[in-house]
Coordinates of C-alpha atoms in Angstrom, one line a residue:
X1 CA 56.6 109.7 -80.6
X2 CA 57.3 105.9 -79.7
X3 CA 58.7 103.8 -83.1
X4 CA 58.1 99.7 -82.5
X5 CA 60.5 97.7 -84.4
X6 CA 60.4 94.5 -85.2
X7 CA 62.6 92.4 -83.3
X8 CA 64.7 91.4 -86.5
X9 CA 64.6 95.0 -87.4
X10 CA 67.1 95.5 -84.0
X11 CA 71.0 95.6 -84.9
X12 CA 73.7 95.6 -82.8
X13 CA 76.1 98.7 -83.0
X14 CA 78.5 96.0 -84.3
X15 CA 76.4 93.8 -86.4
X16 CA 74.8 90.3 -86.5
X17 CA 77.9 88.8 -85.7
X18 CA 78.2 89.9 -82.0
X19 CA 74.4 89.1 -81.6
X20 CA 73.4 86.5 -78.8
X21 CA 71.8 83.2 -79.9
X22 CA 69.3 81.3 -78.4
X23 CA 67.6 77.9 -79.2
X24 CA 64.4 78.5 -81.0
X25 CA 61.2 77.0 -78.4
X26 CA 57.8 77.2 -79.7
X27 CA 54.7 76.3 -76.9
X28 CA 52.4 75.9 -79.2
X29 CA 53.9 72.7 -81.0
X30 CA 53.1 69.6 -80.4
X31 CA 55.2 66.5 -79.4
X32 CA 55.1 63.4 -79.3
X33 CA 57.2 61.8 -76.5
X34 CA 58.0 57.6 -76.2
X35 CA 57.8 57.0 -72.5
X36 CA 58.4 53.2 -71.2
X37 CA 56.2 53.2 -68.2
X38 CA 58.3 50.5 -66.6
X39 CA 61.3 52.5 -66.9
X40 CA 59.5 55.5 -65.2
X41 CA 59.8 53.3 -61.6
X42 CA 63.0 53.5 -60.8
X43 CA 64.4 50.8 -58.4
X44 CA 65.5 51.9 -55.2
X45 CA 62.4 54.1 -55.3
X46 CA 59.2 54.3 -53.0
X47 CA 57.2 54.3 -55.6
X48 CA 59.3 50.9 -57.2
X49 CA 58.4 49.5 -53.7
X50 CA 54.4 50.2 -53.7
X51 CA 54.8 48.7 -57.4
X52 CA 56.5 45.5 -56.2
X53 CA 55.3 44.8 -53.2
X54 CA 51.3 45.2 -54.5
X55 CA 52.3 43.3 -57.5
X56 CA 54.1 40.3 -55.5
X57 CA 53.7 40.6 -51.8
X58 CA 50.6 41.8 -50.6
X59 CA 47.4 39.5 -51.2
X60 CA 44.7 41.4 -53.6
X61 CA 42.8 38.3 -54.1
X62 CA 40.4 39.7 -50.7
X63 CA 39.0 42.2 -52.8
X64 CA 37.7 39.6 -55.1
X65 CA 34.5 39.0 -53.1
X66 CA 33.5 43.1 -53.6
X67 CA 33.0 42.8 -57.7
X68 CA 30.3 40.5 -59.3
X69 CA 30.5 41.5 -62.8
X70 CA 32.0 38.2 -64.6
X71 CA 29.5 38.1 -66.3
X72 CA 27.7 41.3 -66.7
X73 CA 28.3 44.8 -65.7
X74 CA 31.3 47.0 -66.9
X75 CA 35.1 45.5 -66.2
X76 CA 36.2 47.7 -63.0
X77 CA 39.4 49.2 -61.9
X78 CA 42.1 46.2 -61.0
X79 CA 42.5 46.8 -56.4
X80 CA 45.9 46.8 -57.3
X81 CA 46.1 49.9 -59.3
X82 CA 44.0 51.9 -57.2
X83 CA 45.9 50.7 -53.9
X84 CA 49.5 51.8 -55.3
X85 CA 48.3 55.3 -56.7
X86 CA 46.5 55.9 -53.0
X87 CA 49.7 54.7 -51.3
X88 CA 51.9 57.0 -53.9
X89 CA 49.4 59.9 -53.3
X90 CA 49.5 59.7 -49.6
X91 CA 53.5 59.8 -49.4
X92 CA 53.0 62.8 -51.7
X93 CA 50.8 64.6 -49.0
X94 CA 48.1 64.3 -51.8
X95 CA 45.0 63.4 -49.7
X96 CA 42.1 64.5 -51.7
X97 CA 40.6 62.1 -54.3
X98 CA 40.8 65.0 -56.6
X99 CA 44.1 65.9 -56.2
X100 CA 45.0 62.0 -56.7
X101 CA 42.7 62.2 -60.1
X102 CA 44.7 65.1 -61.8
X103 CA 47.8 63.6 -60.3
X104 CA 46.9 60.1 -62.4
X105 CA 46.3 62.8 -65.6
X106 CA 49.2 65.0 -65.8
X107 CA 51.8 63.3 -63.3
X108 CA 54.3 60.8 -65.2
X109 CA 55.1 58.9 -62.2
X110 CA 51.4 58.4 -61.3
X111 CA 50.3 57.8 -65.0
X112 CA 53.2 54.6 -65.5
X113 CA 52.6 53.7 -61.8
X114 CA 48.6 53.3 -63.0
X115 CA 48.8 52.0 -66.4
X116 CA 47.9 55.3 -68.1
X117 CA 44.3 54.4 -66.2
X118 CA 42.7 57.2 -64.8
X119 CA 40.2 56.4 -62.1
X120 CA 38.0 59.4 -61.3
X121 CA 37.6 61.0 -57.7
X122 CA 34.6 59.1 -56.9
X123 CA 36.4 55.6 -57.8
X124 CA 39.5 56.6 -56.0
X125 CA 37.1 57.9 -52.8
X126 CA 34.9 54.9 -52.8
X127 CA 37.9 52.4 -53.0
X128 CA 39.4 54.4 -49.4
X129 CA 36.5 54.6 -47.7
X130 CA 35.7 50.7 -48.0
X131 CA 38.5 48.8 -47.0
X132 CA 37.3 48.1 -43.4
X133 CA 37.8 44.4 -44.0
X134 CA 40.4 44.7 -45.8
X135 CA 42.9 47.6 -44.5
X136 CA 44.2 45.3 -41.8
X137 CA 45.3 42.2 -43.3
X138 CA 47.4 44.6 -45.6
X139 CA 48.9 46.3 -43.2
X140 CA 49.9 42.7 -42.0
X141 CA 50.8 41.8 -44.9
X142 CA 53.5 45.0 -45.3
X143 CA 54.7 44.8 -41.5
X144 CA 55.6 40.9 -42.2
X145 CA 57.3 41.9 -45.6
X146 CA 59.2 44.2 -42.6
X147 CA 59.3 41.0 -40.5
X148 CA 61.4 39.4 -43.4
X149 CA 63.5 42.1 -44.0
X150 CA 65.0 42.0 -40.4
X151 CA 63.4 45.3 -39.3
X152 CA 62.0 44.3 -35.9
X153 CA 64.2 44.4 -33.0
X154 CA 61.5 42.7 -31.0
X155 CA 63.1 44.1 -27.3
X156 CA 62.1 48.0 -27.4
X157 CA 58.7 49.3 -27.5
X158 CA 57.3 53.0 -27.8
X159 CA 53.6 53.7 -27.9
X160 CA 52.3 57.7 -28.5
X161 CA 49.4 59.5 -30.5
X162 CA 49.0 62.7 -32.3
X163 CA 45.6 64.6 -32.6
X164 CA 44.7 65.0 -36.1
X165 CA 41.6 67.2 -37.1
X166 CA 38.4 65.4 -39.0
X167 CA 36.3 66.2 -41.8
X168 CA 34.0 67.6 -39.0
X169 CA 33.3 71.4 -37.7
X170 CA 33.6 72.0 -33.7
X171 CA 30.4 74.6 -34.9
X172 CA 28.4 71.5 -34.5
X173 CA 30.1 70.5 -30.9
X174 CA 27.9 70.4 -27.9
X175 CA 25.9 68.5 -25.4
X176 CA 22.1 67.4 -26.2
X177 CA 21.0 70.9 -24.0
X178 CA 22.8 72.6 -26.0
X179 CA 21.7 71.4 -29.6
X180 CA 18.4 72.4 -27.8
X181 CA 19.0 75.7 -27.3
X182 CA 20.6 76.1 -30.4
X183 CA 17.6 75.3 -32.0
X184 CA 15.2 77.6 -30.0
X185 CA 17.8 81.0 -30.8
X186 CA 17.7 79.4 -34.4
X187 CA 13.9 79.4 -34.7
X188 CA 13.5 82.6 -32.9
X189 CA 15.6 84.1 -35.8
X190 CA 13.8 82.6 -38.3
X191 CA 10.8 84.5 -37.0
X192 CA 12.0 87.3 -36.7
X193 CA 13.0 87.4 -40.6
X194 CA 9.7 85.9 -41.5
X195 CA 7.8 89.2 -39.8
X196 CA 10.2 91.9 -41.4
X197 CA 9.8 89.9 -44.4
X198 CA 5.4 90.5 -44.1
X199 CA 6.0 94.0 -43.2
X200 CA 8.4 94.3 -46.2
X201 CA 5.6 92.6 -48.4
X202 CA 3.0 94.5 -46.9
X203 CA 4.0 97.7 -47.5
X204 CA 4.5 96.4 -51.1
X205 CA 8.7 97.2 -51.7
X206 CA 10.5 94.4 -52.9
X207 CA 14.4 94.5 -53.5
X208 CA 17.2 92.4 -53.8
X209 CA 17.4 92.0 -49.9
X210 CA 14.2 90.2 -49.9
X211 CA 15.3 86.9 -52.0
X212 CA 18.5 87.5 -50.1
X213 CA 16.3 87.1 -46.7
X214 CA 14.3 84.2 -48.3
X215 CA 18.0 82.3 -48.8
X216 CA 18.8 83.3 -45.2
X217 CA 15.5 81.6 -44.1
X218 CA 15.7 78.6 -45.5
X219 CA 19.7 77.9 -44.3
X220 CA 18.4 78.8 -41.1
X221 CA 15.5 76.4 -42.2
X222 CA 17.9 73.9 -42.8
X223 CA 19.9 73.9 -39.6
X224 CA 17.1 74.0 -37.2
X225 CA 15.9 70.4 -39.0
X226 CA 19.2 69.1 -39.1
X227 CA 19.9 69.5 -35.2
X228 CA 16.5 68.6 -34.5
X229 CA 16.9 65.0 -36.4
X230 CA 20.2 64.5 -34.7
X231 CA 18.9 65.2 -31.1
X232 CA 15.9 62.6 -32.0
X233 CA 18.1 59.9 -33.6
X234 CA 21.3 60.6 -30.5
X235 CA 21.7 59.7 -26.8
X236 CA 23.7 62.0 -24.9
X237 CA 27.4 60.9 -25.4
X238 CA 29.0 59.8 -22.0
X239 CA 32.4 59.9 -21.5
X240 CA 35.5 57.7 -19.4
X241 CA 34.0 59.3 -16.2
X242 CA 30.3 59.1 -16.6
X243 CA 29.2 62.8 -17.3
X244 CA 27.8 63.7 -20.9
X245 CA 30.6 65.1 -23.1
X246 CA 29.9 67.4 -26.2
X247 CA 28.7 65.4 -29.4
X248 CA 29.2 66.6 -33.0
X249 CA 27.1 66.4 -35.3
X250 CA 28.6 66.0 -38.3
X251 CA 30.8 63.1 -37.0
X252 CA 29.6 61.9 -33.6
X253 CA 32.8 59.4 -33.1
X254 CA 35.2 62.0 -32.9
X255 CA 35.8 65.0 -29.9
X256 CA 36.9 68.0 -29.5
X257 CA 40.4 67.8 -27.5
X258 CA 43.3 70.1 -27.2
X259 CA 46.5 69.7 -29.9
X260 CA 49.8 71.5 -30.2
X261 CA 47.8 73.9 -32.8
X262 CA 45.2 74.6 -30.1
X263 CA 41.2 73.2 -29.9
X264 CA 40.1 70.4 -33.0
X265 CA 37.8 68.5 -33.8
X266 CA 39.4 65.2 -34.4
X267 CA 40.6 62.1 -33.7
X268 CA 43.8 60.6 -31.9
X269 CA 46.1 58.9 -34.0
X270 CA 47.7 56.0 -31.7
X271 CA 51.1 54.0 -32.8
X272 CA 53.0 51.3 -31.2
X273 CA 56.9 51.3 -32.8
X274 CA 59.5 49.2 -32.8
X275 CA 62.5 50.8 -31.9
X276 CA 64.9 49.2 -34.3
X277 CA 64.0 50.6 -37.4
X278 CA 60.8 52.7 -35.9
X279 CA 58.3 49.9 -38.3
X280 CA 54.7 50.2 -36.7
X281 CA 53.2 47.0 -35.7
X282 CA 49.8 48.3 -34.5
X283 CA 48.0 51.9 -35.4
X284 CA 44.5 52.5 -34.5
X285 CA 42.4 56.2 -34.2
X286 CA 40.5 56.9 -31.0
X287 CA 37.4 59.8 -30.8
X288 CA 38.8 60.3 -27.0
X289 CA 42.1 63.0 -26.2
X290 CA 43.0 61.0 -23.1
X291 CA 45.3 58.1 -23.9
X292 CA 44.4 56.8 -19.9
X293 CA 43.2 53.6 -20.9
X294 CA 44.4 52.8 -24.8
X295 CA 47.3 50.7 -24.1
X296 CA 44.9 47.6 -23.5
X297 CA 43.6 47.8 -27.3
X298 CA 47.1 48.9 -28.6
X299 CA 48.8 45.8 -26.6
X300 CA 46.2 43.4 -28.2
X301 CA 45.9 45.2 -31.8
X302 CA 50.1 44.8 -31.7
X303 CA 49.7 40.9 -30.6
X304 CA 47.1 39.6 -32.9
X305 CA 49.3 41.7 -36.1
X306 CA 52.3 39.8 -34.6
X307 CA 50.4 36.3 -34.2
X308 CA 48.8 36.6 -37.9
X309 CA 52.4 37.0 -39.2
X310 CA 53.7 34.0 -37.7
X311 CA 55.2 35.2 -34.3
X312 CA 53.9 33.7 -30.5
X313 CA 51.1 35.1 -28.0
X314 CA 54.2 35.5 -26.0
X315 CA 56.1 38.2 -28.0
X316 CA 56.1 41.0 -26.0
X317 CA 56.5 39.3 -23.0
X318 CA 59.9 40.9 -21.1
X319 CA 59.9 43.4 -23.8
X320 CA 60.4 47.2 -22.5
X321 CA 58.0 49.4 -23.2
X322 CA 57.3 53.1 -22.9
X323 CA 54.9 55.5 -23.2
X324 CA 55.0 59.1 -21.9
X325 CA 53.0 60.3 -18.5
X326 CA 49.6 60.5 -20.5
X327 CA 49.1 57.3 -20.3
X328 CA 50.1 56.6 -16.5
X329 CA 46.6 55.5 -15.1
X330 CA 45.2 51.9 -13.1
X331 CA 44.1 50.4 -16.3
X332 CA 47.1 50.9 -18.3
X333 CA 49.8 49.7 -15.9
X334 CA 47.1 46.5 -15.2
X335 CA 47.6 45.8 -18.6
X336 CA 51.4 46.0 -18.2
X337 CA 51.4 44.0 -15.5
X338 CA 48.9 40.8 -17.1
X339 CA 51.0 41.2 -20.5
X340 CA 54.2 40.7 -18.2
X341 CA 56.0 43.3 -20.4
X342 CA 59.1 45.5 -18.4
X343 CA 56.9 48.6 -18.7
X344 CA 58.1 52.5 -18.3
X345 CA 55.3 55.0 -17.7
X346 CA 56.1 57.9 -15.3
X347 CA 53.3 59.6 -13.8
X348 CA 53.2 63.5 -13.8
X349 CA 55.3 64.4 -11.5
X350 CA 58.8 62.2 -12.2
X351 CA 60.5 65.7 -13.8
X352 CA 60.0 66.8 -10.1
X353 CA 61.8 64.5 -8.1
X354 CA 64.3 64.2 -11.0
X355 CA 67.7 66.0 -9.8
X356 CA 68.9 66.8 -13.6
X357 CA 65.4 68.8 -13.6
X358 CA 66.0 70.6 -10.7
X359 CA 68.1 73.6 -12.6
X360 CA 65.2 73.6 -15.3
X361 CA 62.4 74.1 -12.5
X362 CA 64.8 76.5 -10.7
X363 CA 65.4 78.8 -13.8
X364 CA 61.5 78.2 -14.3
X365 CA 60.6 79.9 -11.1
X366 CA 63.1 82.1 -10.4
X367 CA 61.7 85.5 -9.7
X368 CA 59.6 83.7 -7.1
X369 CA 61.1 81.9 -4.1
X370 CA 57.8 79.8 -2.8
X371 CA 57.4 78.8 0.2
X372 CA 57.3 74.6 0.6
X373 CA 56.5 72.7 3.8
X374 CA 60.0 73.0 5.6
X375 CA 58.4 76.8 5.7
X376 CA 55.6 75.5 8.0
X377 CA 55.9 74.4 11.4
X378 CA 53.6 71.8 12.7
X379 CA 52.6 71.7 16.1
X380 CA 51.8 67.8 17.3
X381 CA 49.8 68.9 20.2
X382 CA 47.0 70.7 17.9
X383 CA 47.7 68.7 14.7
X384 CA 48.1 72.2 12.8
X385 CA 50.3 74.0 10.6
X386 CA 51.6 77.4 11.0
X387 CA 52.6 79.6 8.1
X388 CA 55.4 82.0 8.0
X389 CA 53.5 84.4 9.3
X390 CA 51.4 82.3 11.8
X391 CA 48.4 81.9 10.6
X392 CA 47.2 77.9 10.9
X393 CA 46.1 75.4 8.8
X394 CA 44.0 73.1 10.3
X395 CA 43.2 69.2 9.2
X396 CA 40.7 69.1 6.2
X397 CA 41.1 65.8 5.0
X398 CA 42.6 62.7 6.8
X399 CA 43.0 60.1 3.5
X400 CA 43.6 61.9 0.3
X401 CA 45.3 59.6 -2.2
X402 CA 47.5 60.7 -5.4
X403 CA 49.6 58.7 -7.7
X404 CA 49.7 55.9 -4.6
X405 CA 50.7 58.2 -2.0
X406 CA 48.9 58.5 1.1
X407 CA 48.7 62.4 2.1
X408 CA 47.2 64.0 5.1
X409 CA 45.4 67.3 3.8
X410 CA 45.9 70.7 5.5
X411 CA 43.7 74.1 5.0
X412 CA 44.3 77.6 6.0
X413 CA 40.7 79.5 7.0
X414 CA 38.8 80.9 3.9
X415 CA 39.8 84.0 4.5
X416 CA 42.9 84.0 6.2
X417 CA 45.2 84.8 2.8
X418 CA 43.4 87.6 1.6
X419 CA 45.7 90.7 1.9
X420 CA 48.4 88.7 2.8
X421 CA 51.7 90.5 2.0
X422 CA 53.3 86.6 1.5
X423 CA 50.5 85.2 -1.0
X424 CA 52.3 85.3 -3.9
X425 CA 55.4 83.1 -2.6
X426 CA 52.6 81.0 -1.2
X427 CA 50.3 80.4 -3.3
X428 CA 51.1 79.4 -6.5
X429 CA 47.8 79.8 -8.8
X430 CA 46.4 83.2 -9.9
X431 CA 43.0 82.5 -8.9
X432 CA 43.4 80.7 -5.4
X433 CA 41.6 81.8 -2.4
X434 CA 43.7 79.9 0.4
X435 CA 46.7 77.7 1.0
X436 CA 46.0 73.9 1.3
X437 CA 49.4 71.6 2.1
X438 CA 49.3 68.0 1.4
X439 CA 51.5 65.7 3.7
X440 CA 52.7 62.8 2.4
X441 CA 51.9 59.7 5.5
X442 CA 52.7 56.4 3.6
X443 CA 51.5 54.4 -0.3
X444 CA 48.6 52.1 -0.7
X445 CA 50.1 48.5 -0.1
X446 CA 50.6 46.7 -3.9
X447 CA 49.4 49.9 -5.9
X448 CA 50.9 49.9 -9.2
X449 CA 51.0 53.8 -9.6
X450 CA 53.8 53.7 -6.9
X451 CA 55.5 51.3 -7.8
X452 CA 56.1 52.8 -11.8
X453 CA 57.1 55.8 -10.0
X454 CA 60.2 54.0 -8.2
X455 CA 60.7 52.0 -11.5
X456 CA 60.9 55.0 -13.5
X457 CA 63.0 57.2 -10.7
X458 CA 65.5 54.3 -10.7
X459 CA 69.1 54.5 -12.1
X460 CA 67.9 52.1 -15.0
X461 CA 64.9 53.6 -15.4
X462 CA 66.2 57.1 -16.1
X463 CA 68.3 55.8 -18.7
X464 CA 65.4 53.4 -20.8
X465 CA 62.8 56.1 -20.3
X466 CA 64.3 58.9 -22.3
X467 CA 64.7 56.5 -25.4
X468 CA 61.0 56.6 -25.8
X469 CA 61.5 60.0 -27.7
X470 CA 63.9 59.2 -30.1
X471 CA 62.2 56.0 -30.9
X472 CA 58.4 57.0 -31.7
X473 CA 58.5 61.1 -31.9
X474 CA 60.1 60.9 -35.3
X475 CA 57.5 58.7 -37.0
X476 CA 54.5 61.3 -36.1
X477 CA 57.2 64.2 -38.1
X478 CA 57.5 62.1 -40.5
X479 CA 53.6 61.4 -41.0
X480 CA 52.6 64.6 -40.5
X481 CA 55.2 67.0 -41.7
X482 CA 56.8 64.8 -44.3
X483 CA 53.9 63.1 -45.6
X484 CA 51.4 65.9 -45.0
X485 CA 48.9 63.9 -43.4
X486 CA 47.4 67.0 -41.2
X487 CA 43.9 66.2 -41.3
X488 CA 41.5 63.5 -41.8
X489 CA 39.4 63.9 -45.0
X490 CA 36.7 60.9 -43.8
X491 CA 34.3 60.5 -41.0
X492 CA 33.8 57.8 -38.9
X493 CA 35.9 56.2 -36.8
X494 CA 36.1 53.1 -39.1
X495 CA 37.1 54.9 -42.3
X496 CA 39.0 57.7 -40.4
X497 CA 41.4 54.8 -39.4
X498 CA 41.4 53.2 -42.9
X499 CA 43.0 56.4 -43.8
X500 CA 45.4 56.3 -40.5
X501 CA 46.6 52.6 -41.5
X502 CA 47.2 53.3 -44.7
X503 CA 49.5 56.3 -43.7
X504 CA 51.5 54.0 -41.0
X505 CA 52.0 51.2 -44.4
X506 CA 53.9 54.6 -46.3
X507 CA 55.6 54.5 -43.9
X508 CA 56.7 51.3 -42.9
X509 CA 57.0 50.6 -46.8
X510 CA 59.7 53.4 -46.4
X511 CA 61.6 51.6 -44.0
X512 CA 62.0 48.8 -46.1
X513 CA 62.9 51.4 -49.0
X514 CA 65.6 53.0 -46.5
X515 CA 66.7 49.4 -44.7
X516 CA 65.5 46.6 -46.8
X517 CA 68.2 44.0 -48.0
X518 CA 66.1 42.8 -50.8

């Protein structure tokens, strides 16, 4: 038999005296608690910052021109309150409007930093989505708040990107042919329910399974038209080198393109940083992976930000600036060079002819001693090469230019290295057939790629270019991991990069949080 007692009922074997007490709580009461929602931003905080700054820094007056109800129509949400719970939100890694909604309803600091308003999802949505006019003079207007605040070194540059998914499926990735095709294994599918859905009907059994099928149909329904709208309103996208790339249907401005977390669909997330106090003077989002010609429209974004907050066209002239080997290309250095800034971009292969890489590449590969060219032995009189065990590579290419350098291009027969005993310390890749050697016979006169190379090899250079990491690496970990901006929640490109601007303001806001004098 089990005997409940009421708690009271319980004694101690030595009485009420030796009994533990405990404060008497209660859930279901009620309360009723003063709260000063001025005193709820605390100075020295980043939410005190959004709060001031908004309130006394940044112009609001642009949003003026959106709202025509002065006369009629209902009174609408004040810019200022929906910007600083946005910018409060995003540093919280709170990017859906829904999350920012309940946040406004049951979070303190969100309810004094709003006014005890609570804008709804849609509001709060609508309000992100349509800044495009007005994102950037913002941004301006935080970066010269920056300026102010004697945050900009002005003499070190660093310009990188991170690839950030999209509010877009790579299920709906692919080139016009295969949209087409897509639709054609769609429609035959949606045939062959519809004839086991007569058969079904005609032998007069109806089940569950049939409205299941009718459901199936119809999604399959819906596809099919969707893909087939797309391919009639959508030119084949061409990309950088003039062959179609894939298109996406649910946002066409972004790509697919290859991230530390493998294949996304996405955009890349560009910065240029100043390396004093790593404040952002430019940040724009790009639907391409390949950063081979983005630092024309990050040079220019940067200049007109710094021009519109007072400083000169010549700003970043005799400036250094980095970037990493991505961005090594014609166009790129070109801009360098016009911009007259003391640019740092190595191409691929500066690790190479680095000595403090060589113990890193030897470690690398050493269960395999490879042959290199000292291995071969040219013979003038035929212009061939002989491998080690002397078979010959003949001349396959006269002019083959890489990177600036001039090489002379040598082939072994197509199947002289099948079998061979020596192929693995010969030839490097898994799946190649032959060896090929390249010789290296001079540079192309004035080319830019060869002369970064020597920049960046140079004494000086291998002490400025290794900065670059410490300068812009740590604002992308603090966007993304810190702030929890890991994906895009618009589509677009030009509301995507509302959403990237307004992540790089956080952040700069922080630095004048972390640095400010004021």
């Amino acid at each position: 038999m089990v005997i409940f007692y009421k708690v009271s009922e319980v004694m101690s074997p030595l009485g009420d005296r030796d009994m533990a007490k405990y404060k008497y709580y209660d859930y279901s009461q009620s309360a009723l608690i003063p709260v000063c929602l001025e005193e709820q931003i605390m100075p020295g905080t980043l939410e005190f910052a959004i709060h001031t700054l908004v309130e006394t820094r940044v112009n609001m007056s642009i949003f003026d021109d959106r709202y025509h109800n002065d006369e009629t129509g209902r009174w609408a949400y004040d810019p200022k309150i929906l910007l600083k719970v946005v910018l409060l939100a995003y540093s919280r890694g709170l990017i859906s409007s829904r999350k920012i909604e309940r946040a406004c309803r049951e979070n303190v600091i969100f309810m004094a930093l709003s006014c005890m308003q609570r804008p709804d999802h849609s509001t709060i949505a609508a309000f992100v989505s349509s800044m495009k006019v007005e994102i950037l003079p913002l941004f301006r207007d935080v970066l010269l708040v920056c300026e102010e605040e004697n945050l900009l070194g002005g003499t070190f540059f660093a310009l990188d990107g991170c690839k950030v998914s999209s509010n877009a499926s790579m299920e709906w990735s692919g080139t016009i042919s295969d949209f087409q095709r897509k639709k054609e294994k769609l429609e035959q599918k949606i045939g062959q329910l519809l004839e086991e859905h007569v058969e079904e009907d005609g032998r007069g059994e109806g089940s569950s399974g049939t409205t299941n099928r009718k459901k199936q149909i119809e999604r399959l329904k819906k596809k099919a038209e969707r893909i087939e709208e797309f391919v009639k309103k959508n030119r084949p996208k061409i990309g950088k080198q003039g062959r179609e790339i894939q298109s996406n249907i649910t946002d066409n401005e972004s790509c697919k393109m290859k991230s530390s977390h493998g294949m996304i669909q996405g955009y890349n997330g560009q910065a240029l940083v100043d390396n004093k106090r790593q404040v952002i003077l430019h940040a724009e989002v790009f639907g391409d992976a390949q950063d081979h010609h983005l630092v024309p429209p990050m040079l220019d974004g940067a200049k007109e930000n710094m021009e519109a907050i007072g400083q000169g066209k010549d700003y970043f002239k005799g400036t250094i600036f980095t970037a990493d080997s991505n961005y090594h290309a014609p166009t790129n250095l070109k801009k360098c060079e016009e911009e007259k800034v003391d640019a740092y971009i190595p191409d691929n292969r500066f690790r190479n002819r680095d000595p403090r890489f060589q113990s890193e590449k030897r470690n690398r590969h050493r269960r395999v001693d490879r042959f290199t060219l000292k291995d071969f032995q040219h013979k003038e009189a035929d212009d061939v090469y002989l491998c080690p065990l002397g078979k010959r590579l003949r001349l396959n290419a006269k002019k083959v230019v890489m990177d600036g350098v001039i090489y002379r291009r040598y082939s072994a027969d197509k199947n002289a290295c099948q079998g061979c005993e020596l192929k693995v310390k010969c030839i490097r890749r898994k799946d190649g057939k032959r060896r090929v050697i390249n010789v290296a016979v001079g540079h192309v006169p004035g080319n830019l790629t060869k002369a970064m190379a020597d920049k960046v090899d140079s004494e000086k250079g291998r002490k400025i270019y290794p900065q670059r990491m410490a300068i812009v690496e740590p604002v992308f970990a603090n966007i993304e991991i810190h702030k929890g901006m890991n994906r895009f929640t618009l589509r677009e490109k030009i509301k995507v990069n509302i959403q990237w601007l307004l992540y790089c303001m956080v952040h700069n806001i922080g630095k004048i949080v972390a640095y400010g004098v004021a």
